[in-house]
Amino acid sequence: MSPLVRVVRERFVPYLPGMTVQTALTPEERDRIREGTLKAFDRHGHEIGLEGALSPGSEIILREVVQA
Amino acid sequence: MSLVRKPTFSRSRIPSFASVFLLALTLLLLLASPSFPWTLTILHTNDLHGRLSPFSDPALGPESGGIARLATLIRQIRQENPETLLLDAGDRFSGTTLSSLFQGEAELVFASLLGYDALALGNHDFDYGQERLLYLRQRLAHLPFLAANILSEPEGKPPYPPSLYRVKNGVRILLVGLSTPETPYSTRPSNVAGLAFQSPARSLRAVMEKERGSYDLLIVLSHLGYEQDCRLAEEVPGIDLIVGGHSHTKIETPERIGRTWIVQAYQWGLYLGRVDLEIRERRLSQVKGKLLPLSSKIQADPLFASLVKHAYQERARPLMEEVVAHCPYPLLRGEGETVLGNLLADSFRAFTGADLALFNRGGIRADLPSGPITVGKIFEVLPFSNQVMTTELSGRQLKVLFDRLAARGGGDAISGARYRIHQGRAEDILIGDRPLEPDRIYQVAANDFMMAGGDQFDLLRQGKNVRAHGLDRQALIEYLRGHPGEWPPRGSRIER
């Protein structure tokens, strides 16, 4: 079985060499991150950019941005 | 008579010139290095991806980032502490109009003006090819790119220096560059032809072994990504600091794995990383660091701002207006098979040499009006900097893929193939002029979004030997230039 990238908790995307965060997300999620209403984080809680490279076993956690 | 016997010494007891010199040098460095604690400041960037002009960022606001703001902060910090090193962890190229139009020149001119002490080579730093990189390096020879894990084949020699030394306050700092071994899969194969990417950990150990005893601090410039940096810190003890990139990770304050500190400054020059290393008796005693936001509150350096505007933005305008083709009729998006979709799929196939190419209808973001097609118009049609990729699928797998295309109504473009939609399924599939062979392996090209299963192209995930070839825009521009006046006919590939 090929390595996977885990998006949030329910969705798994197979890992491809050279894969970036944006290729693992849906068009809606990509647009919302660009608009700033959603943010992507790694498993350690660091924010990650849309063009950030993934590695086998990476985890992307999506969080709503709460407007103050 | 008194006999005075001359003293005799065995040869081994006479200190050689070299050992006296080394002893003197060591004493000199010991004297030069203060015994009281002092601060070495590391300024770091990564994954700038051609962002030279300010742009809007949801978190930092409009007019954020930009090389001119970066220049202001770097100058201020250097004035505050002359014992400062400026480092970059790779991927200065690709991602903006200026980068594409000037093929990396602007990024390296500004890197040179900023006076980087060392830079790692990222996978996207090869996007304009090795010859271009070599040409730019020769013109800006003082830019110290480091790559300890890249070798030329078949000679097995490093084409870039693996490491270099910087001495601050008598402390010898060894800087080592590491590039991602996935580079051959994430840029066009011809861009890295003749290069072998070795194991980063093994290559680093080799440098450490060679330089053993000659350095006081070891700093690694890594274009491997945060997860790999953590692994490297665990596998190779003795690294003081890893300045990372590739994963575009926002590490707010330095993190520690074992005795190794890891930093990374997010992406696109939105932040300048700063780490203050307290040095006591030639050893790291304390570490403090943070990311400095480059919001519009930071004044732009006027010289850099003027250079970006006059040397590049104004020169870019005529390049964006450059006509690459003349279109006899409007190329419109729409339901079903379109000439625009066919043209894009054709450009992917020609760019990669694949047997067939696919283009998802949702990936086309603007129409092309009749008349001159400019570079600027192509940026409107394909604004997302998607990568063109290839994968290998069997004929049996392709049959399932074609059924999916048929079920979606045949609106996704294909090149190098034809099929008929009958009762929601694909029939009479031809690849080239020959019927689809179930056991044959075919090369299939598509963008990276589709390859990851986007737009329900899940089956592409099952492919093997996935490779990236370059940007979708580059593929289209090359195709239009190479095929003047050739427009794919509409309605010739999918029969209903």
Coordinates of C-alpha atoms in Angstrom, one line a residue:
Chain A
M1 CA 0.0 0.0 0.0
S2 CA 1.3 3.4 -0.9
P3 CA 2.0 6.0 1.8
L4 CA -0.9 8.3 2.7
V5 CA -1.4 11.9 3.6
R6 CA -4.1 12.4 6.2
V7 CA -6.4 15.4 5.8
V8 CA -8.3 16.3 9.0
R9 CA -9.5 13.0 10.4
E10 CA -11.7 11.3 7.9
R11 CA -10.1 11.8 4.6
F12 CA -6.9 10.1 3.4
V13 CA -5.1 11.1 0.2
P14 CA -2.3 9.0 -1.3
Y15 CA 1.1 10.5 -1.1
L16 CA 2.8 11.4 -4.4
P17 CA 6.4 12.6 -4.5
G18 CA 6.5 16.4 -4.9
M19 CA 2.9 16.8 -3.5
T20 CA 2.0 20.0 -1.8
V21 CA -0.7 21.0 0.7
Q22 CA -3.0 22.4 -2.0
T23 CA -3.1 19.3 -4.0
A24 CA -4.5 17.4 -1.0
L25 CA -7.4 19.8 -0.5
T26 CA -10.6 20.4 -2.3
P27 CA -11.0 23.6 -4.5
E28 CA -13.3 25.1 -1.9
E29 CA -10.7 24.5 0.9
R30 CA -8.0 26.0 -1.3
D31 CA -10.1 29.1 -1.9
R32 CA -11.0 29.5 1.7
I33 CA -7.4 29.4 2.8
R34 CA -6.5 32.0 0.1
E35 CA -9.4 34.2 1.5
G36 CA -8.2 33.7 5.1
T37 CA -11.3 32.0 6.5
L38 CA -9.6 28.7 6.9
K39 CA -6.0 27.7 7.9
A40 CA -4.0 24.5 7.5
F41 CA -1.8 23.1 10.3
D42 CA 0.5 20.1 10.6
R43 CA 0.2 17.5 13.3
H44 CA 2.5 19.5 15.5
G45 CA 0.2 22.6 15.4
H46 CA 2.3 24.7 13.0
E47 CA 0.6 26.6 10.3
I48 CA 1.6 25.4 6.9
G49 CA 1.3 27.2 3.5
L50 CA -0.7 26.0 0.5
E51 CA 2.5 25.3 -1.5
G52 CA 4.3 23.6 1.4
A53 CA 5.7 20.1 0.5
L54 CA 4.2 17.1 2.2
S55 CA 5.9 13.9 3.1
P56 CA 4.5 10.3 3.6
G57 CA 2.3 10.2 6.7
S58 CA 1.8 14.0 6.8
E59 CA -1.3 15.2 8.5
I60 CA -3.2 18.4 7.5
I61 CA -5.6 19.8 10.1
L62 CA -8.0 22.5 8.9
R63 CA -9.2 25.1 11.3
E64 CA -11.8 27.8 10.9
V65 CA -10.4 31.3 11.4
V66 CA -12.6 33.0 14.0
Q67 CA -12.9 36.7 13.2
A68 CA -12.3 38.9 16.4
Chain B
M1 CA 89.8 21.5 26.7
S2 CA 86.3 21.2 27.3
L3 CA 84.2 19.5 24.9
V4 CA 80.9 20.9 24.3
R5 CA 78.6 18.5 22.9
K6 CA 76.1 19.9 20.5
P7 CA 72.6 19.0 21.5
T8 CA 71.0 16.5 19.3
F9 CA 67.3 16.0 18.7
S10 CA 65.6 13.2 17.1
R11 CA 63.6 14.2 14.0
S12 CA 60.4 13.3 15.6
R13 CA 60.9 15.8 18.4
I14 CA 61.4 18.8 16.1
P15 CA 58.0 20.5 15.7
S16 CA 57.1 20.8 12.0
F17 CA 56.2 24.1 10.5
A18 CA 52.7 22.9 10.0
S19 CA 52.1 21.9 13.6
V20 CA 53.6 25.2 14.9
F21 CA 51.3 27.0 12.5
L22 CA 48.3 25.1 13.6
L23 CA 49.2 25.7 17.3
A24 CA 49.6 29.4 16.6
L25 CA 46.3 29.5 14.8
T26 CA 44.5 27.7 17.6
L27 CA 46.0 30.1 20.2
L28 CA 45.0 33.0 18.0
L29 CA 41.4 31.8 17.7
L30 CA 41.3 31.1 21.4
L31 CA 42.5 34.6 22.1
A32 CA 40.2 36.1 19.5
S33 CA 37.2 34.4 20.9
P34 CA 35.9 36.2 24.0
S35 CA 35.4 34.2 27.1
F36 CA 32.3 36.2 28.0
P37 CA 29.0 35.3 26.4
W38 CA 28.2 37.0 23.1
T39 CA 25.3 36.8 20.6
L40 CA 25.5 35.4 17.1
T41 CA 22.3 36.4 15.2
I42 CA 21.0 34.2 12.5
L43 CA 18.6 35.8 10.0
H44 CA 16.8 33.2 7.9
T45 CA 14.4 33.0 5.0
N46 CA 13.0 30.1 3.0
D47 CA 10.6 29.4 0.1
L48 CA 10.4 33.0 -1.2
H49 CA 9.1 31.7 -4.5
G50 CA 9.8 34.8 -6.4
R51 CA 7.8 37.1 -4.1
L52 CA 9.7 40.4 -4.7
S53 CA 6.8 42.8 -4.7
P54 CA 4.4 43.3 -1.7
F55 CA 1.1 41.4 -1.9
S56 CA -2.1 41.0 0.2
D57 CA -2.0 38.3 2.9
P58 CA -5.1 37.4 5.0
A59 CA -3.1 37.5 8.3
L60 CA -0.7 40.4 7.8
G61 CA -3.0 42.6 5.6
P62 CA -2.6 44.4 2.2
E63 CA 0.9 45.3 0.9
S64 CA 2.7 42.7 3.0
G65 CA 6.1 41.1 2.3
G66 CA 8.3 42.2 -0.5
I67 CA 12.1 42.2 -0.9
A68 CA 12.3 46.0 0.0
R69 CA 10.8 45.4 3.4
L70 CA 13.1 42.4 4.0
A71 CA 16.1 44.7 3.1
T72 CA 15.0 47.2 5.7
L73 CA 14.8 44.7 8.5
I74 CA 18.0 42.9 7.6
R75 CA 19.9 46.3 7.6
Q76 CA 18.4 47.3 10.9
I77 CA 19.4 44.0 12.6
R78 CA 22.9 44.0 11.1
Q79 CA 23.4 47.5 12.5
E80 CA 22.2 46.3 15.9
N81 CA 24.5 43.2 15.9
P82 CA 27.4 43.1 13.4
E83 CA 27.8 39.4 14.3
T84 CA 25.0 38.3 12.1
L85 CA 24.6 35.7 9.4
L86 CA 22.0 35.8 6.7
L87 CA 20.9 32.3 5.5
D88 CA 18.3 30.9 3.1
A89 CA 16.9 27.4 3.0
G90 CA 16.0 27.2 -0.7
D91 CA 13.3 27.7 -3.3
R92 CA 13.8 31.3 -4.2
F93 CA 12.5 30.6 -7.7
S94 CA 9.0 30.0 -9.2
G95 CA 5.5 31.2 -8.4
T96 CA 5.2 34.7 -9.7
T97 CA 5.1 36.5 -13.0
L98 CA 8.4 38.2 -12.4
S99 CA 10.1 34.9 -11.6
S100 CA 8.7 33.2 -14.8
L101 CA 9.4 36.2 -17.1
F102 CA 13.0 36.7 -15.9
Q103 CA 13.8 33.0 -15.3
G104 CA 15.1 33.5 -11.8
E105 CA 17.4 36.5 -12.5
A106 CA 15.5 39.0 -10.3
E107 CA 15.5 36.6 -7.3
L108 CA 19.3 36.1 -7.5
V109 CA 20.1 39.7 -8.1
F110 CA 18.3 40.7 -4.9
A111 CA 19.8 37.8 -3.0
S112 CA 23.2 39.0 -4.0
L113 CA 22.4 42.6 -3.0
L114 CA 21.1 41.4 0.4
G115 CA 24.5 39.6 0.9
Y116 CA 23.4 36.1 1.9
D117 CA 26.2 34.2 3.7
A118 CA 24.9 30.8 2.4
L119 CA 21.8 29.4 0.5
A120 CA 20.5 25.9 0.2
L121 CA 19.3 24.7 -3.2
G122 CA 15.5 23.9 -3.3
N123 CA 13.8 21.7 -5.8
H124 CA 12.2 24.7 -7.5
D125 CA 15.7 26.4 -7.8
F126 CA 16.1 23.9 -10.7
D127 CA 12.8 25.0 -12.4
Y128 CA 14.6 27.0 -15.1
G129 CA 17.2 24.3 -15.8
Q130 CA 20.8 23.7 -14.7
E131 CA 22.3 25.8 -17.5
R132 CA 20.2 28.8 -16.4
L133 CA 21.2 28.3 -12.8
L134 CA 24.9 28.0 -13.8
Y135 CA 24.7 31.2 -15.9
L136 CA 23.1 33.1 -13.1
R137 CA 25.6 31.8 -10.6
Q138 CA 28.5 32.8 -12.8
R139 CA 27.1 36.3 -13.2
L140 CA 26.5 36.5 -9.4
A141 CA 29.5 34.4 -8.4
H142 CA 29.5 35.5 -4.9
L143 CA 26.2 33.8 -4.1
P144 CA 27.2 30.8 -2.0
F145 CA 24.8 27.9 -2.9
L146 CA 25.6 24.8 -0.8
A147 CA 24.5 21.2 -1.6
A148 CA 26.2 18.4 0.3
N149 CA 23.9 15.7 -1.1
I150 CA 24.0 16.5 -4.9
L151 CA 26.5 14.7 -7.1
S152 CA 27.2 14.9 -10.8
E153 CA 26.9 11.6 -12.6
P154 CA 28.8 9.6 -13.6
E155 CA 31.8 11.5 -12.1
G156 CA 30.4 11.4 -8.6
K157 CA 31.7 14.9 -7.9
P158 CA 29.7 17.7 -6.1
P159 CA 28.7 20.4 -8.6
Y160 CA 28.0 22.7 -5.7
P161 CA 30.2 23.2 -2.6
P162 CA 28.8 21.0 0.2
S163 CA 29.8 23.4 2.9
L164 CA 31.6 26.6 3.9
Y165 CA 33.0 28.3 6.9
R166 CA 32.1 31.6 8.4
V167 CA 34.2 32.8 11.4
K168 CA 32.5 35.2 13.9
N169 CA 34.4 36.4 17.0
G170 CA 36.9 33.6 16.4
V171 CA 34.1 31.0 16.5
R172 CA 34.3 28.7 13.4
I173 CA 30.8 28.1 12.0
L174 CA 30.4 25.3 9.5
L175 CA 27.4 25.8 7.2
V176 CA 26.1 22.7 5.2
G177 CA 23.4 22.7 2.5
L178 CA 21.0 19.8 2.0
S179 CA 18.4 19.4 -0.8
T180 CA 15.4 17.2 -1.0
P181 CA 16.0 13.8 -2.6
E182 CA 12.5 14.2 -4.2
T183 CA 13.8 16.9 -6.5
P184 CA 13.9 14.6 -9.6
Y185 CA 10.2 14.0 -9.1
S186 CA 9.2 17.6 -8.4
T187 CA 10.8 19.4 -11.4
R188 CA 11.1 18.6 -15.1
P189 CA 13.4 15.6 -15.4
S190 CA 15.6 17.4 -17.9
N191 CA 16.2 20.1 -15.3
V192 CA 18.2 17.7 -13.1
A193 CA 19.6 15.4 -15.7
G194 CA 23.0 14.1 -14.7
L195 CA 22.5 14.9 -11.0
A196 CA 22.2 12.3 -8.3
F197 CA 20.4 13.3 -5.0
Q198 CA 22.0 11.3 -2.1
S199 CA 20.7 10.6 1.4
P200 CA 20.8 13.8 3.3
A201 CA 21.8 12.1 6.6
R202 CA 24.7 10.1 5.0
S203 CA 25.9 13.2 3.1
L204 CA 25.9 15.3 6.2
R205 CA 27.7 12.7 8.3
A206 CA 30.4 12.6 5.5
V207 CA 30.9 16.4 5.8
M208 CA 31.0 16.2 9.6
E209 CA 33.6 13.4 9.5
K210 CA 35.8 15.3 7.0
E211 CA 35.6 18.6 8.9
R212 CA 35.8 17.0 12.4
G213 CA 37.7 19.2 14.9
S214 CA 37.7 22.2 12.5
Y215 CA 34.4 23.7 13.5
D216 CA 32.8 25.0 16.7
L217 CA 29.2 25.3 15.5
L218 CA 27.3 23.3 12.9
I219 CA 24.4 24.9 11.1
V220 CA 22.5 23.0 8.4
L221 CA 20.5 24.7 5.7
S222 CA 17.9 22.2 4.9
H223 CA 15.4 22.1 2.0
L224 CA 13.9 18.8 3.3
G225 CA 10.8 19.9 5.1
Y226 CA 10.0 20.0 8.8
E227 CA 9.2 16.3 9.3
Q228 CA 12.5 15.4 7.7
D229 CA 14.4 18.0 9.7
C230 CA 13.1 16.4 12.9
R231 CA 14.3 13.0 11.7
L232 CA 17.7 14.4 10.7
A233 CA 18.1 15.9 14.2
E234 CA 17.4 12.5 15.7
E235 CA 19.6 10.5 13.3
V236 CA 22.6 12.8 13.2
P237 CA 23.7 14.1 16.6
G238 CA 25.9 17.1 16.7
I239 CA 23.9 19.6 14.6
D240 CA 23.5 22.9 16.5
L241 CA 20.8 24.5 14.3
I242 CA 18.7 23.5 11.3
V243 CA 17.4 26.3 9.2
G244 CA 14.6 24.7 7.3
G245 CA 12.4 25.1 4.3
H246 CA 10.3 23.1 1.8
S247 CA 7.3 22.4 4.0
H248 CA 6.4 26.2 4.3
T249 CA 6.1 25.7 8.1
K250 CA 5.5 28.6 10.4
I251 CA 7.7 27.8 13.5
E252 CA 7.0 30.8 15.7
T253 CA 9.9 30.1 18.2
P254 CA 12.9 27.7 17.8
E255 CA 12.1 24.1 18.6
R256 CA 14.5 21.6 20.1
I257 CA 15.0 17.9 19.1
G258 CA 17.7 16.4 21.3
R259 CA 20.4 19.1 21.3
T260 CA 19.5 20.4 17.8
W261 CA 17.4 23.6 17.3
I262 CA 15.0 23.8 14.3
V263 CA 13.6 26.9 12.7
Q264 CA 11.6 27.7 9.6
A265 CA 10.0 31.0 8.5
Y266 CA 6.7 30.0 6.8
Q267 CA 6.7 31.2 3.1
W268 CA 6.9 33.9 0.5
G269 CA 9.0 36.3 2.6
L270 CA 6.0 37.2 4.8
Y271 CA 8.3 36.7 7.9
L272 CA 12.0 37.1 8.5
G273 CA 13.3 34.5 10.9
R274 CA 15.6 35.7 13.7
V275 CA 17.5 33.4 16.0
D276 CA 19.9 34.8 18.7
L277 CA 22.5 32.2 19.7
E278 CA 24.3 33.0 22.9
I279 CA 27.8 31.7 22.6
R280 CA 29.9 31.0 25.7
E281 CA 33.4 29.6 25.4
R282 CA 32.8 28.7 21.7
R283 CA 29.7 26.7 22.5
L284 CA 26.0 27.3 22.2
S285 CA 24.6 28.2 25.6
Q286 CA 21.2 29.7 25.0
V287 CA 18.8 30.2 22.0
K288 CA 16.1 32.7 21.5
G289 CA 14.2 33.4 18.3
K290 CA 11.0 34.6 16.7
L291 CA 9.5 35.4 13.3
L292 CA 9.4 39.0 12.4
P293 CA 6.3 39.9 10.3
L294 CA 6.9 42.0 7.2
S295 CA 3.6 43.9 7.3
S296 CA 3.1 47.3 5.8
K297 CA 4.2 48.8 9.2
I298 CA 7.8 48.1 8.1
Q299 CA 9.1 50.8 5.8
A300 CA 10.3 49.5 2.4
D301 CA 14.0 50.2 1.6
P302 CA 13.7 52.9 -1.1
L303 CA 16.6 51.6 -3.2
F304 CA 15.3 48.0 -3.3
A305 CA 11.7 49.3 -4.0
S306 CA 13.0 51.4 -6.8
L307 CA 15.0 48.5 -8.3
V308 CA 12.0 46.1 -8.2
K309 CA 9.8 48.7 -9.9
H310 CA 12.2 50.0 -12.6
A311 CA 14.5 47.0 -13.2
Y312 CA 11.8 44.4 -13.2
Q313 CA 8.1 45.5 -13.0
E314 CA 8.4 48.0 -15.8
R315 CA 10.5 45.6 -17.9
A316 CA 7.8 42.9 -17.2
R317 CA 5.0 45.0 -18.7
P318 CA 6.1 44.6 -22.3
L319 CA 6.9 40.9 -21.7
M320 CA 3.4 40.3 -20.4
E321 CA 2.1 42.0 -23.5
E322 CA 4.3 39.7 -25.7
V323 CA 2.1 37.9 -28.2
V324 CA 2.8 34.2 -28.4
A325 CA 0.0 33.3 -30.9
H326 CA -2.9 34.8 -32.9
C327 CA -6.3 33.1 -32.4
P328 CA -8.7 33.2 -35.4
Y329 CA -11.8 32.8 -33.1
P330 CA -12.6 33.1 -29.4
L331 CA -11.6 30.1 -27.3
L332 CA -14.3 29.7 -24.7
R333 CA -14.9 27.6 -21.7
G334 CA -18.1 25.6 -21.7
E335 CA -19.9 22.3 -21.4
G336 CA -18.7 19.4 -23.4
E337 CA -15.6 19.2 -25.6
T338 CA -14.0 22.7 -26.2
V339 CA -11.1 23.8 -28.4
L340 CA -9.6 25.6 -25.4
G341 CA -9.7 22.3 -23.3
N342 CA -8.2 20.3 -26.2
L343 CA -5.5 22.9 -26.7
L344 CA -4.5 22.7 -23.0
A345 CA -4.5 18.9 -23.1
D346 CA -2.4 19.0 -26.3
S347 CA 0.1 21.3 -24.6
F348 CA 0.5 18.9 -21.7
R349 CA 1.0 15.9 -24.0
A350 CA 3.6 17.8 -26.1
F351 CA 5.4 19.1 -22.9
T352 CA 5.7 15.6 -21.4
G353 CA 5.8 13.3 -24.4
A354 CA 3.0 11.2 -22.7
D355 CA 0.8 8.8 -24.7
L356 CA -2.3 10.8 -23.6
A357 CA -3.1 13.9 -21.5
L358 CA -6.2 15.0 -19.5
F359 CA -7.3 18.5 -18.5
N360 CA -10.2 19.0 -16.0
R361 CA -12.8 21.5 -17.2
G362 CA -12.8 23.3 -13.8
G363 CA -9.1 24.1 -14.2
I364 CA -9.6 26.6 -17.0
R365 CA -10.2 30.0 -15.3
A366 CA -10.7 32.4 -18.2
D367 CA -11.6 32.4 -21.9
L368 CA -9.2 33.5 -24.7
P369 CA -10.7 36.1 -27.0
S370 CA -9.9 36.1 -30.7
G371 CA -6.8 38.0 -31.8
P372 CA -3.4 38.1 -30.2
I373 CA -2.8 35.8 -27.2
T374 CA -0.4 37.5 -24.8
V375 CA 1.6 36.0 -22.0
G376 CA -0.7 38.0 -19.6
K377 CA -3.8 36.3 -21.1
I378 CA -2.2 32.9 -20.4
F379 CA -1.7 33.9 -16.8
E380 CA -5.4 34.6 -16.6
V381 CA -6.4 31.2 -18.1
L382 CA -4.0 29.3 -15.8
P383 CA -3.4 31.5 -12.7
F384 CA -2.6 28.7 -10.1
S385 CA 0.9 27.6 -11.0
N386 CA -0.1 24.0 -11.2
Q387 CA 2.5 21.4 -12.1
V388 CA 2.2 19.2 -15.2
M389 CA 2.8 15.6 -14.1
T390 CA 2.9 12.2 -15.6
T391 CA 2.0 8.8 -14.2
E392 CA 1.9 5.2 -15.6
L393 CA -1.5 3.4 -15.8
S394 CA -2.4 0.1 -17.4
G395 CA -4.9 -0.1 -20.2
R396 CA -7.2 -1.9 -17.8
Q397 CA -7.0 1.1 -15.4
L398 CA -7.4 3.5 -18.2
K399 CA -10.7 1.9 -19.2
V400 CA -12.1 2.7 -15.7
L401 CA -10.7 6.2 -16.0
F402 CA -12.5 6.7 -19.4
D403 CA -15.7 5.3 -17.9
R404 CA -15.4 8.0 -15.3
L405 CA -14.8 10.7 -18.0
A406 CA -17.9 9.5 -19.8
A407 CA -20.0 9.5 -16.6
R408 CA -18.9 13.1 -16.0
G409 CA -20.4 13.9 -19.4
G410 CA -17.3 14.1 -21.5
G411 CA -16.5 17.7 -20.5
D412 CA -12.9 17.0 -19.5
A413 CA -10.4 17.5 -22.3
I414 CA -8.2 14.7 -23.6
S415 CA -5.3 14.6 -26.0
G416 CA -3.8 11.6 -27.8
A417 CA -7.0 9.6 -27.4
R418 CA -10.6 9.3 -28.6
Y419 CA -13.7 7.6 -27.3
R420 CA -17.5 7.3 -27.6
I421 CA -20.0 7.8 -24.8
H422 CA -22.7 5.2 -24.8
Q423 CA -25.2 4.9 -22.0
G424 CA -22.8 6.8 -19.6
R425 CA -19.8 4.5 -20.4
A426 CA -16.8 4.9 -22.6
E427 CA -16.6 2.7 -25.8
D428 CA -14.3 2.4 -28.8
I429 CA -11.4 3.9 -26.9
L430 CA -8.4 4.7 -29.2
I431 CA -5.0 5.7 -27.9
G432 CA -3.4 7.3 -30.9
D433 CA -4.9 5.3 -33.7
R434 CA -4.9 1.9 -31.9
P435 CA -7.5 0.4 -29.6
L436 CA -6.8 0.5 -25.9
E437 CA -4.7 -2.6 -24.9
P438 CA -5.6 -3.8 -21.4
D439 CA -2.2 -5.1 -20.5
R440 CA -0.1 -2.2 -22.0
I441 CA 1.3 0.5 -19.7
Y442 CA 0.5 4.0 -20.8
Q443 CA 2.1 7.4 -19.8
V444 CA -0.7 9.8 -18.8
A445 CA -0.2 13.5 -18.2
A446 CA -2.4 15.7 -16.0
N447 CA -2.0 18.5 -13.6
D448 CA -1.0 17.9 -9.9
F449 CA -4.5 18.6 -8.7
M450 CA -6.0 15.8 -10.8
M451 CA -3.1 13.5 -9.9
A452 CA -4.0 13.8 -6.3
G453 CA -7.5 12.7 -7.0
G454 CA -9.1 16.2 -7.4
D455 CA -12.3 16.6 -9.4
Q456 CA -13.0 12.9 -8.7
F457 CA -10.0 11.6 -10.7
D458 CA -9.3 9.1 -7.9
L459 CA -8.0 6.6 -10.3
L460 CA -5.0 8.7 -11.2
R461 CA -3.8 8.1 -7.7
Q462 CA -3.2 4.4 -8.6
G463 CA -0.5 5.4 -11.2
K464 CA 3.2 4.6 -10.8
N465 CA 6.4 6.5 -11.4
V466 CA 4.8 9.9 -10.9
R467 CA 6.9 12.8 -12.2
A468 CA 6.5 16.6 -12.3
H469 CA 7.6 18.4 -15.5
G470 CA 7.0 22.1 -14.9
L471 CA 4.3 24.7 -14.8
D472 CA 1.1 24.4 -16.8
R473 CA 1.6 28.0 -18.2
Q474 CA 5.1 27.0 -19.4
A475 CA 3.6 24.0 -21.2
L476 CA 1.0 26.2 -23.0
I477 CA 3.4 29.0 -23.9
E478 CA 5.9 26.5 -25.4
Y479 CA 3.1 24.7 -27.3
L480 CA 1.7 27.9 -28.8
R481 CA 5.1 29.1 -29.9
G482 CA 6.0 25.7 -31.3
H483 CA 2.8 25.2 -33.2
P484 CA 1.8 28.5 -34.8
G485 CA -1.6 28.6 -36.5
E486 CA -2.4 25.0 -35.4
W487 CA -5.7 24.9 -33.5
P488 CA -7.2 21.7 -32.4
P489 CA -10.7 21.0 -34.0
R490 CA -13.7 20.9 -31.8
G491 CA -15.8 17.8 -31.4
S492 CA -13.3 15.4 -32.9
R493 CA -12.3 13.4 -29.8
I494 CA -15.4 12.5 -27.9
E495 CA -18.3 11.1 -29.8
R496 CA -21.8 11.0 -28.3

